Coordinates of N, CA and C in Angstrom, one line a residue:
X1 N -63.6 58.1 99.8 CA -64.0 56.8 100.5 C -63.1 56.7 101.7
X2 N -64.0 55.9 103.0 CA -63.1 55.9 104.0 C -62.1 54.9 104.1
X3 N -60.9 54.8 104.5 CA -60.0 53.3 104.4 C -60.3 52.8 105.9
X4 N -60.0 52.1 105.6 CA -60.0 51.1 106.9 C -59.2 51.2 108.3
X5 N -59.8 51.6 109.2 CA -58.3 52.0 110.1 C -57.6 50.1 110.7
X6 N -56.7 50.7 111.8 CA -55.6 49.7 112.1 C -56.3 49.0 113.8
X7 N -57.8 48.8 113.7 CA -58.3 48.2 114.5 C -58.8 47.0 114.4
X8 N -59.1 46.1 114.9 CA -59.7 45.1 115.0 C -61.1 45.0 115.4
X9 N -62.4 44.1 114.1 CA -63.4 43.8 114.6 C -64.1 42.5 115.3
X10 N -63.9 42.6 116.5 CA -64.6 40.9 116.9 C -63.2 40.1 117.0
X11 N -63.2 39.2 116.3 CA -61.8 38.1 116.2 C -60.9 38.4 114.6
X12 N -61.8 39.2 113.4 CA -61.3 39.5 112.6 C -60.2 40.6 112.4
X13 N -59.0 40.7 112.4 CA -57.8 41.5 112.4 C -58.1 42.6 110.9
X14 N -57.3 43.8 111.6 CA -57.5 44.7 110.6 C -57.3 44.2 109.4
X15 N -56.0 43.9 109.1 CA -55.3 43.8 108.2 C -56.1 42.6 106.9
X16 N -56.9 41.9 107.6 CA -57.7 40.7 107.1 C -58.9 41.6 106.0
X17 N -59.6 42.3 107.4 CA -60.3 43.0 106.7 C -60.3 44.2 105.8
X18 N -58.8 44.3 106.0 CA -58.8 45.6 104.6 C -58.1 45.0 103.1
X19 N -58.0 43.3 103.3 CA -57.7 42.7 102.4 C -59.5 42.5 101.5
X20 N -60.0 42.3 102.6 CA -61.6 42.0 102.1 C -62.5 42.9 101.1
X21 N -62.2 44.1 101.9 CA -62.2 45.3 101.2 C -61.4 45.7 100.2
X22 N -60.3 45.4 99.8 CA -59.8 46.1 99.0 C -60.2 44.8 97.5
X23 N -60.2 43.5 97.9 CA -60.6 42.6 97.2 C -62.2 43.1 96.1
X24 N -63.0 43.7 97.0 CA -64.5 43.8 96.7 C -64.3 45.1 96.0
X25 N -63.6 45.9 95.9 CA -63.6 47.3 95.4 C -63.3 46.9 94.1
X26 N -62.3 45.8 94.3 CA -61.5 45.9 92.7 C -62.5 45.2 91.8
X27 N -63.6 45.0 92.6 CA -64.4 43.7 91.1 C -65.6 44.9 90.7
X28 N -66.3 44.5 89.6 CA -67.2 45.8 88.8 C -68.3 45.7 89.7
X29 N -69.2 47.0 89.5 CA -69.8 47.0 90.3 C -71.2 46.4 90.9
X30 N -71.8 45.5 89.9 CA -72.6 44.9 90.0 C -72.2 43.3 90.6
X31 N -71.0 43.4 90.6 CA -70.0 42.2 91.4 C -69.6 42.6 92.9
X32 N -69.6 43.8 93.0 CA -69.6 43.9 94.3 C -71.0 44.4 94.9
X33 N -72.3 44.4 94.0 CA -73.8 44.7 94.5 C -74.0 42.6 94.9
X34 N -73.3 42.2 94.2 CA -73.7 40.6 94.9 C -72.9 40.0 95.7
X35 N -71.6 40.6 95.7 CA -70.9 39.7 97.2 C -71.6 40.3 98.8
X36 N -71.6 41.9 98.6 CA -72.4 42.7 99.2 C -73.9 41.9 100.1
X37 N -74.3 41.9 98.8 CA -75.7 41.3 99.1 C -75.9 39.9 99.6
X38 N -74.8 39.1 99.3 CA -75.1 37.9 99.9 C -74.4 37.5 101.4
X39 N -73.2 38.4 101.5 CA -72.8 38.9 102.9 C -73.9 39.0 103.9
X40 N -74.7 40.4 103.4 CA -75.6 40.7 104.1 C -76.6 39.6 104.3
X41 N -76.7 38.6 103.6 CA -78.2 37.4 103.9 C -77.4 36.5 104.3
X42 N -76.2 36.4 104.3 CA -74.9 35.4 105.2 C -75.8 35.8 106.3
X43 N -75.4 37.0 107.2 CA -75.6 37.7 108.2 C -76.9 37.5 109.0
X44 N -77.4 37.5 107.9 CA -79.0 37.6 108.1 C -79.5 35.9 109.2
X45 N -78.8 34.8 108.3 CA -78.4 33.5 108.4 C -78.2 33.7 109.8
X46 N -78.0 34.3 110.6 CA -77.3 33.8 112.1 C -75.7 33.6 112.1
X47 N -75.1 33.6 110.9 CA -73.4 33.8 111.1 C -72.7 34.9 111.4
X48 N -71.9 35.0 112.2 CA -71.1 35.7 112.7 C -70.5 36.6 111.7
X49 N -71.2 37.6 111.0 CA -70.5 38.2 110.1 C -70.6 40.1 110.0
X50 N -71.1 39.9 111.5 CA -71.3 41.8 112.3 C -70.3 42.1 112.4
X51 N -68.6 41.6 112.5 CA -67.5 42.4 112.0 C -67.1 42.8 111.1
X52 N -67.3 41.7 110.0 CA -67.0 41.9 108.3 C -68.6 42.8 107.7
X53 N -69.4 42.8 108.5 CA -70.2 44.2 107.8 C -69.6 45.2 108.3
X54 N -69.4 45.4 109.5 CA -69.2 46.7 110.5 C -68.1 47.3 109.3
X55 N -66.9 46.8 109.3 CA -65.7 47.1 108.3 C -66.2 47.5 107.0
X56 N -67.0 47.0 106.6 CA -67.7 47.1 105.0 C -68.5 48.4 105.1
X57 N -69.4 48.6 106.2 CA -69.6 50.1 106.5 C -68.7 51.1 106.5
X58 N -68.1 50.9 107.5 CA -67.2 51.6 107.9 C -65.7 52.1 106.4
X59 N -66.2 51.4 105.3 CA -65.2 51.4 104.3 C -65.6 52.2 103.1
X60 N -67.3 52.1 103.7 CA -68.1 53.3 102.6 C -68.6 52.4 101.7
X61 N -68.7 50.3 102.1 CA -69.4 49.7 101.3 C -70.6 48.9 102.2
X62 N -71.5 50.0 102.3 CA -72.7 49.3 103.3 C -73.3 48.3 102.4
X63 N -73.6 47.0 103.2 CA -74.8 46.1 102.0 C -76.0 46.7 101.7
X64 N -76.8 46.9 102.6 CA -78.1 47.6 102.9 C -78.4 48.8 102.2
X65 N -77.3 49.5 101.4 CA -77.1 50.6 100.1 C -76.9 49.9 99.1
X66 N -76.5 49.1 98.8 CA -76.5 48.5 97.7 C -78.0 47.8 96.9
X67 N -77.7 48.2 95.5 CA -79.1 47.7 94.6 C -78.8 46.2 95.1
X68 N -79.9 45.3 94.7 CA -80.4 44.0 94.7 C -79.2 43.5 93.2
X69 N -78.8 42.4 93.1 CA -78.0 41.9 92.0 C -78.8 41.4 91.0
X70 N -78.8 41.8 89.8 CA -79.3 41.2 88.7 C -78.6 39.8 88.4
X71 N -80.2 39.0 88.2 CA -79.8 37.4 88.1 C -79.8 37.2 86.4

């Protein structure tokens, strides 16, 4: 997996975002197929959240790869 480098995306600091990431790794996996996924329809929403995907790609956790979350 790729880690996070020591850049900054948008207004969000590295360091923020590898807390984000490291946060989502550690929950099971179908817990991170729904934070994932509702990020991504955050996004979808018109919120400013093209840094915190960009990082989430770039971390080897795309939403758009992820299964749909069982309800």
């Amino acid at each position: 997996m790729t880690q996070p480098t020591n850049v900054s995306y948008g207004e969000f600091p590295a360091e923020r975002l590898a807390l984000y990431i490291h946060a989502i790794r550690r929950l099971p996996a179908s817990e991170q197929a729904a934070v994932l996924w509702h990020l991504w329809h955050l996004c979808d929403c018109c919120l400013e959240l093209a840094p915190v995907i960009a990082a989430l790609r770039k971390a080897g956790l795309d939403p758009e790869q992820m299964p749909l979350p069982q309800r």
